[in-house]
Amino acid sequence: MVTEDERRVADASRERLAGLAGPFLSRPGVTWGRMFSTEGLGVRGKIFAVVTHVGDLMAKVPEARADELVADGKVTRMIMRGREMREWVVSPADADDAAWIALLDESYAYLDAITPGG
């Protein structure tokens, strides 16, 4: 269950992501909308970044890059239903904007490259 504090952090993180989304929304095929019961960014219908229920940024990157980012301590693997996701990583809510933007850039580039129509 999500605590009231986690809910406040998540709300602030969604607002933060919305504020960082502008440059991405100007790119072809990028949209903002509800995904995974939260809000985030997608490209041509494929999700590339959302805010988790506790306010962290979850983004999709290539598995090898996820390994590097985790090893560097910059992110953790996303765990869904007890299973570690190979390509989904989580940047903490308290990471700075530069860290979130860098992860958003990588995630967008990856999904743009692998999503048909790009």
Short mmCIF file of N, CA and C in Angstrom, two decimals:
data_model
loop_
_atom_site.label_atom_id
_atom_site.label_comp_id
_atom_site.label_asym_id
_atom_site.label_seq_id
_atom_site.Cartn_x
_atom_site.Cartn_y
_atom_site.Cartn_z
N MET A 1 0.84 -1.18 0.00
CA MET A 1 0.00 0.00 0.00
C MET A 1 0.89 1.25 0.00
N VAL A 2 0.49 2.23 -0.74
CA VAL A 2 1.24 3.49 -0.85
C VAL A 2 0.88 4.39 0.33
N THR A 3 1.91 4.92 0.98
CA THR A 3 1.68 5.82 2.11
C THR A 3 1.34 7.22 1.60
N GLU A 4 0.85 8.05 2.50
CA GLU A 4 0.52 9.43 2.14
C GLU A 4 1.78 10.17 1.69
N ASP A 5 2.91 9.94 2.37
CA ASP A 5 4.17 10.58 1.97
C ASP A 5 4.59 10.13 0.58
N GLU A 6 4.48 8.83 0.29
CA GLU A 6 4.83 8.32 -1.05
C GLU A 6 3.91 8.93 -2.10
N ARG A 7 2.65 9.09 -1.76
CA ARG A 7 1.69 9.69 -2.71
C ARG A 7 2.08 11.14 -3.01
N ARG A 8 2.48 11.88 -1.98
CA ARG A 8 2.91 13.27 -2.19
C ARG A 8 4.16 13.33 -3.07
N VAL A 9 5.12 12.44 -2.81
CA VAL A 9 6.34 12.39 -3.62
C VAL A 9 5.98 12.03 -5.07
N ALA A 10 5.10 11.05 -5.24
CA ALA A 10 4.70 10.64 -6.59
C ALA A 10 4.01 11.79 -7.33
N ASP A 11 3.13 12.51 -6.65
CA ASP A 11 2.46 13.66 -7.28
C ASP A 11 3.48 14.71 -7.71
N ALA A 12 4.43 15.01 -6.84
CA ALA A 12 5.47 15.99 -7.16
C ALA A 12 6.33 15.49 -8.32
N SER A 13 6.62 14.20 -8.35
CA SER A 13 7.44 13.64 -9.43
C SER A 13 6.71 13.68 -10.76
N ARG A 14 5.39 13.43 -10.75
CA ARG A 14 4.62 13.52 -11.99
C ARG A 14 4.64 14.95 -12.52
N GLU A 15 4.51 15.92 -11.63
CA GLU A 15 4.60 17.33 -12.05
C GLU A 15 6.00 17.63 -12.58
N ARG A 16 7.00 17.10 -11.91
CA ARG A 16 8.39 17.30 -12.35
C ARG A 16 8.61 16.72 -13.74
N LEU A 17 8.15 15.48 -13.96
CA LEU A 17 8.31 14.86 -15.28
C LEU A 17 7.55 15.66 -16.33
N ALA A 18 6.36 16.13 -16.01
CA ALA A 18 5.60 16.95 -16.96
C ALA A 18 6.39 18.19 -17.33
N GLY A 19 7.09 18.78 -16.37
CA GLY A 19 7.91 19.95 -16.64
C GLY A 19 9.13 19.65 -17.50
N LEU A 20 9.65 18.44 -17.38
CA LEU A 20 10.83 18.04 -18.17
C LEU A 20 10.44 17.50 -19.55
N ALA A 21 9.15 17.25 -19.76
CA ALA A 21 8.69 16.58 -20.97
C ALA A 21 8.68 17.44 -22.22
N GLY A 22 8.66 18.76 -22.07
CA GLY A 22 8.52 19.66 -23.22
C GLY A 22 9.40 19.35 -24.41
N PRO A 23 10.71 19.26 -24.23
CA PRO A 23 11.59 18.97 -25.37
C PRO A 23 11.29 17.62 -26.03
N PHE A 24 10.80 16.67 -25.27
CA PHE A 24 10.48 15.36 -25.84
C PHE A 24 9.18 15.42 -26.62
N LEU A 25 8.21 16.18 -26.10
CA LEU A 25 6.92 16.28 -26.77
C LEU A 25 7.01 17.00 -28.10
N SER A 26 8.08 17.74 -28.33
CA SER A 26 8.26 18.40 -29.62
C SER A 26 8.85 17.45 -30.67
N ARG A 27 9.21 16.26 -30.26
CA ARG A 27 9.76 15.27 -31.19
C ARG A 27 8.63 14.48 -31.84
N PRO A 28 8.83 14.08 -33.10
CA PRO A 28 7.78 13.35 -33.80
C PRO A 28 7.37 12.07 -33.07
N GLY A 29 6.08 11.86 -32.95
CA GLY A 29 5.56 10.62 -32.40
C GLY A 29 5.53 10.52 -30.89
N VAL A 30 6.04 11.53 -30.17
CA VAL A 30 6.08 11.46 -28.71
C VAL A 30 4.78 12.00 -28.15
N THR A 31 4.23 11.26 -27.19
CA THR A 31 2.98 11.65 -26.55
C THR A 31 3.10 11.56 -25.03
N TRP A 32 2.20 12.26 -24.37
CA TRP A 32 2.08 12.24 -22.91
C TRP A 32 0.73 11.61 -22.60
N GLY A 33 0.71 10.67 -21.68
CA GLY A 33 -0.58 10.08 -21.33
C GLY A 33 -0.49 9.12 -20.18
N ARG A 34 -1.62 8.48 -19.89
CA ARG A 34 -1.69 7.51 -18.79
C ARG A 34 -1.14 6.18 -19.26
N MET A 35 -0.25 5.65 -18.45
CA MET A 35 0.35 4.36 -18.72
C MET A 35 0.67 3.71 -17.39
N PHE A 36 0.45 2.42 -17.26
CA PHE A 36 0.74 1.71 -16.00
C PHE A 36 0.09 2.42 -14.81
N SER A 37 -1.12 2.90 -14.94
CA SER A 37 -1.84 3.60 -13.87
C SER A 37 -1.14 4.87 -13.39
N THR A 38 -0.34 5.46 -14.23
CA THR A 38 0.34 6.72 -13.93
C THR A 38 0.48 7.49 -15.23
N GLU A 39 1.23 8.56 -15.22
CA GLU A 39 1.41 9.35 -16.44
C GLU A 39 2.86 9.28 -16.88
N GLY A 40 3.06 9.39 -18.19
CA GLY A 40 4.42 9.36 -18.69
C GLY A 40 4.50 9.60 -20.18
N LEU A 41 5.65 9.26 -20.73
CA LEU A 41 5.97 9.54 -22.12
C LEU A 41 6.04 8.26 -22.95
N GLY A 42 5.57 8.36 -24.18
CA GLY A 42 5.66 7.25 -25.11
C GLY A 42 6.04 7.77 -26.48
N VAL A 43 6.52 6.86 -27.31
CA VAL A 43 6.83 7.21 -28.69
C VAL A 43 6.14 6.19 -29.59
N ARG A 44 5.32 6.70 -30.50
CA ARG A 44 4.53 5.87 -31.41
C ARG A 44 3.83 4.73 -30.68
N GLY A 45 3.24 5.07 -29.53
CA GLY A 45 2.44 4.11 -28.78
C GLY A 45 3.21 3.21 -27.83
N LYS A 46 4.51 3.33 -27.76
CA LYS A 46 5.33 2.51 -26.86
C LYS A 46 5.86 3.36 -25.72
N ILE A 47 5.65 2.91 -24.50
CA ILE A 47 6.07 3.64 -23.31
C ILE A 47 7.59 3.67 -23.22
N PHE A 48 8.14 4.86 -22.89
CA PHE A 48 9.57 4.89 -22.61
C PHE A 48 9.90 5.43 -21.23
N ALA A 49 8.99 6.12 -20.57
CA ALA A 49 9.28 6.60 -19.22
C ALA A 49 7.99 6.97 -18.49
N VAL A 50 7.90 6.56 -17.23
CA VAL A 50 6.77 6.90 -16.37
C VAL A 50 7.27 7.14 -14.95
N VAL A 51 6.43 7.75 -14.15
CA VAL A 51 6.71 7.91 -12.73
C VAL A 51 6.03 6.75 -12.00
N THR A 52 6.76 6.12 -11.10
CA THR A 52 6.21 4.99 -10.34
C THR A 52 5.26 5.49 -9.25
N HIS A 53 4.59 4.57 -8.61
CA HIS A 53 3.63 4.91 -7.55
C HIS A 53 4.29 5.54 -6.33
N VAL A 54 5.63 5.45 -6.22
CA VAL A 54 6.34 6.09 -5.10
C VAL A 54 7.17 7.29 -5.56
N GLY A 55 7.04 7.67 -6.85
CA GLY A 55 7.67 8.89 -7.33
C GLY A 55 8.99 8.75 -8.04
N ASP A 56 9.46 7.53 -8.24
CA ASP A 56 10.71 7.33 -8.98
C ASP A 56 10.43 7.38 -10.48
N LEU A 57 11.47 7.64 -11.27
CA LEU A 57 11.35 7.63 -12.72
C LEU A 57 11.71 6.24 -13.23
N MET A 58 10.80 5.60 -13.93
CA MET A 58 11.05 4.29 -14.54
C MET A 58 11.21 4.50 -16.04
N ALA A 59 12.30 3.97 -16.59
CA ALA A 59 12.57 4.17 -18.01
C ALA A 59 13.12 2.88 -18.62
N LYS A 60 12.90 2.74 -19.92
CA LYS A 60 13.35 1.55 -20.65
C LYS A 60 14.62 1.88 -21.42
N VAL A 61 15.64 1.05 -21.22
CA VAL A 61 16.92 1.18 -21.93
C VAL A 61 17.36 -0.21 -22.36
N PRO A 62 18.32 -0.32 -23.28
CA PRO A 62 18.80 -1.65 -23.66
C PRO A 62 19.34 -2.40 -22.44
N GLU A 63 19.19 -3.71 -22.44
CA GLU A 63 19.61 -4.51 -21.30
C GLU A 63 21.07 -4.27 -20.92
N ALA A 64 21.96 -4.21 -21.91
CA ALA A 64 23.38 -3.99 -21.61
C ALA A 64 23.60 -2.63 -20.94
N ARG A 65 22.87 -1.63 -21.39
CA ARG A 65 22.99 -0.30 -20.78
C ARG A 65 22.40 -0.31 -19.38
N ALA A 66 21.32 -1.03 -19.18
CA ALA A 66 20.75 -1.16 -17.84
C ALA A 66 21.78 -1.77 -16.89
N ASP A 67 22.48 -2.80 -17.37
CA ASP A 67 23.53 -3.43 -16.56
C ASP A 67 24.58 -2.40 -16.14
N GLU A 68 25.01 -1.56 -17.09
CA GLU A 68 26.02 -0.53 -16.80
C GLU A 68 25.51 0.48 -15.78
N LEU A 69 24.31 0.97 -15.99
CA LEU A 69 23.75 1.98 -15.08
C LEU A 69 23.57 1.43 -13.67
N VAL A 70 23.13 0.19 -13.57
CA VAL A 70 22.97 -0.45 -12.26
C VAL A 70 24.33 -0.62 -11.60
N ALA A 71 25.32 -1.08 -12.36
CA ALA A 71 26.67 -1.28 -11.82
C ALA A 71 27.27 0.04 -11.33
N ASP A 72 26.95 1.13 -12.03
CA ASP A 72 27.44 2.46 -11.63
C ASP A 72 26.69 3.02 -10.42
N GLY A 73 25.62 2.36 -10.03
CA GLY A 73 24.83 2.82 -8.88
C GLY A 73 23.90 3.97 -9.19
N LYS A 74 23.70 4.27 -10.48
CA LYS A 74 22.84 5.39 -10.87
C LYS A 74 21.36 5.05 -10.82
N VAL A 75 21.05 3.78 -11.01
CA VAL A 75 19.67 3.32 -11.04
C VAL A 75 19.60 1.94 -10.39
N THR A 76 18.38 1.46 -10.22
CA THR A 76 18.14 0.08 -9.82
C THR A 76 17.26 -0.56 -10.88
N ARG A 77 17.19 -1.87 -10.88
CA ARG A 77 16.28 -2.57 -11.79
C ARG A 77 14.85 -2.41 -11.28
N MET A 78 13.95 -2.30 -12.20
CA MET A 78 12.53 -2.30 -11.85
C MET A 78 12.13 -3.74 -11.55
N ILE A 79 11.40 -3.92 -10.48
CA ILE A 79 10.89 -5.25 -10.12
C ILE A 79 9.38 -5.19 -10.18
N MET A 80 8.81 -6.05 -11.01
CA MET A 80 7.35 -6.13 -11.17
C MET A 80 6.91 -7.54 -10.82
N ARG A 81 6.00 -7.62 -9.89
CA ARG A 81 5.46 -8.92 -9.45
C ARG A 81 6.58 -9.88 -9.08
N GLY A 82 7.60 -9.36 -8.40
CA GLY A 82 8.71 -10.17 -7.93
C GLY A 82 9.74 -10.52 -8.98
N ARG A 83 9.57 -10.00 -10.18
CA ARG A 83 10.48 -10.32 -11.28
C ARG A 83 11.28 -9.08 -11.69
N GLU A 84 12.59 -9.24 -11.76
CA GLU A 84 13.46 -8.15 -12.19
C GLU A 84 13.31 -7.96 -13.70
N MET A 85 13.03 -6.73 -14.10
CA MET A 85 12.84 -6.44 -15.52
C MET A 85 14.20 -6.17 -16.18
N ARG A 86 14.45 -6.80 -17.31
CA ARG A 86 15.76 -6.70 -17.97
C ARG A 86 16.06 -5.30 -18.50
N GLU A 87 15.05 -4.64 -19.06
CA GLU A 87 15.30 -3.36 -19.73
C GLU A 87 14.70 -2.15 -19.00
N TRP A 88 14.03 -2.37 -17.91
CA TRP A 88 13.41 -1.26 -17.17
C TRP A 88 14.23 -0.95 -15.93
N VAL A 89 14.60 0.33 -15.80
CA VAL A 89 15.38 0.78 -14.65
C VAL A 89 14.64 1.91 -13.94
N VAL A 90 15.06 2.16 -12.70
CA VAL A 90 14.40 3.17 -11.87
C VAL A 90 15.44 4.15 -11.35
N SER A 91 15.20 5.42 -11.61
CA SER A 91 16.02 6.50 -11.05
C SER A 91 15.23 7.09 -9.88
N PRO A 92 15.86 7.25 -8.73
CA PRO A 92 15.11 7.69 -7.55
C PRO A 92 14.51 9.08 -7.70
N ALA A 93 13.44 9.30 -6.96
CA ALA A 93 12.74 10.59 -6.98
C ALA A 93 13.66 11.73 -6.57
N ASP A 94 14.66 11.44 -5.75
CA ASP A 94 15.56 12.51 -5.29
C ASP A 94 16.77 12.72 -6.19
N ALA A 95 16.85 12.01 -7.32
CA ALA A 95 17.92 12.28 -8.29
C ALA A 95 17.70 13.67 -8.88
N ASP A 96 18.77 14.31 -9.31
CA ASP A 96 18.62 15.66 -9.86
C ASP A 96 18.04 15.63 -11.28
N ASP A 97 17.60 16.80 -11.74
CA ASP A 97 16.99 16.89 -13.07
C ASP A 97 17.93 16.41 -14.15
N ALA A 98 19.22 16.70 -14.03
CA ALA A 98 20.19 16.28 -15.05
C ALA A 98 20.19 14.76 -15.19
N ALA A 99 20.10 14.04 -14.07
CA ALA A 99 20.08 12.58 -14.11
C ALA A 99 18.81 12.08 -14.79
N TRP A 100 17.68 12.70 -14.46
CA TRP A 100 16.42 12.29 -15.09
C TRP A 100 16.44 12.60 -16.58
N ILE A 101 16.93 13.77 -16.96
CA ILE A 101 16.97 14.14 -18.38
C ILE A 101 17.88 13.20 -19.16
N ALA A 102 19.03 12.86 -18.59
CA ALA A 102 19.96 11.94 -19.26
C ALA A 102 19.28 10.58 -19.48
N LEU A 103 18.58 10.10 -18.47
CA LEU A 103 17.89 8.81 -18.60
C LEU A 103 16.74 8.91 -19.61
N LEU A 104 16.01 10.01 -19.59
CA LEU A 104 14.94 10.21 -20.58
C LEU A 104 15.50 10.23 -21.99
N ASP A 105 16.63 10.91 -22.19
CA ASP A 105 17.26 10.95 -23.51
C ASP A 105 17.62 9.56 -24.00
N GLU A 106 18.24 8.77 -23.13
CA GLU A 106 18.64 7.41 -23.50
C GLU A 106 17.42 6.55 -23.80
N SER A 107 16.42 6.67 -22.96
CA SER A 107 15.22 5.87 -23.13
C SER A 107 14.49 6.23 -24.41
N TYR A 108 14.34 7.52 -24.67
CA TYR A 108 13.69 7.96 -25.91
C TYR A 108 14.45 7.42 -27.12
N ALA A 109 15.78 7.59 -27.13
CA ALA A 109 16.59 7.15 -28.27
C ALA A 109 16.42 5.65 -28.52
N TYR A 110 16.39 4.88 -27.46
CA TYR A 110 16.24 3.43 -27.59
C TYR A 110 14.87 3.08 -28.18
N LEU A 111 13.81 3.61 -27.58
CA LEU A 111 12.47 3.27 -28.07
C LEU A 111 12.23 3.82 -29.47
N ASP A 112 12.75 4.99 -29.76
CA ASP A 112 12.60 5.55 -31.10
C ASP A 112 13.26 4.64 -32.14
N ALA A 113 14.40 4.06 -31.78
CA ALA A 113 15.13 3.20 -32.71
C ALA A 113 14.45 1.85 -32.93
N ILE A 114 13.79 1.32 -31.91
CA ILE A 114 13.22 -0.03 -32.04
C ILE A 114 11.73 -0.06 -32.34
N THR A 115 11.08 1.10 -32.31
CA THR A 115 9.64 1.15 -32.56
C THR A 115 9.38 1.40 -34.04
N PRO A 116 8.57 0.56 -34.67
CA PRO A 116 8.28 0.74 -36.09
C PRO A 116 7.80 2.16 -36.41
N GLY A 117 8.21 2.63 -37.56
CA GLY A 117 7.81 3.95 -38.02
C GLY A 117 8.81 5.02 -37.69
N GLY A 118 9.90 4.66 -37.04
CA GLY A 118 10.91 5.64 -36.63
C GLY A 118 12.00 5.84 -37.61
#
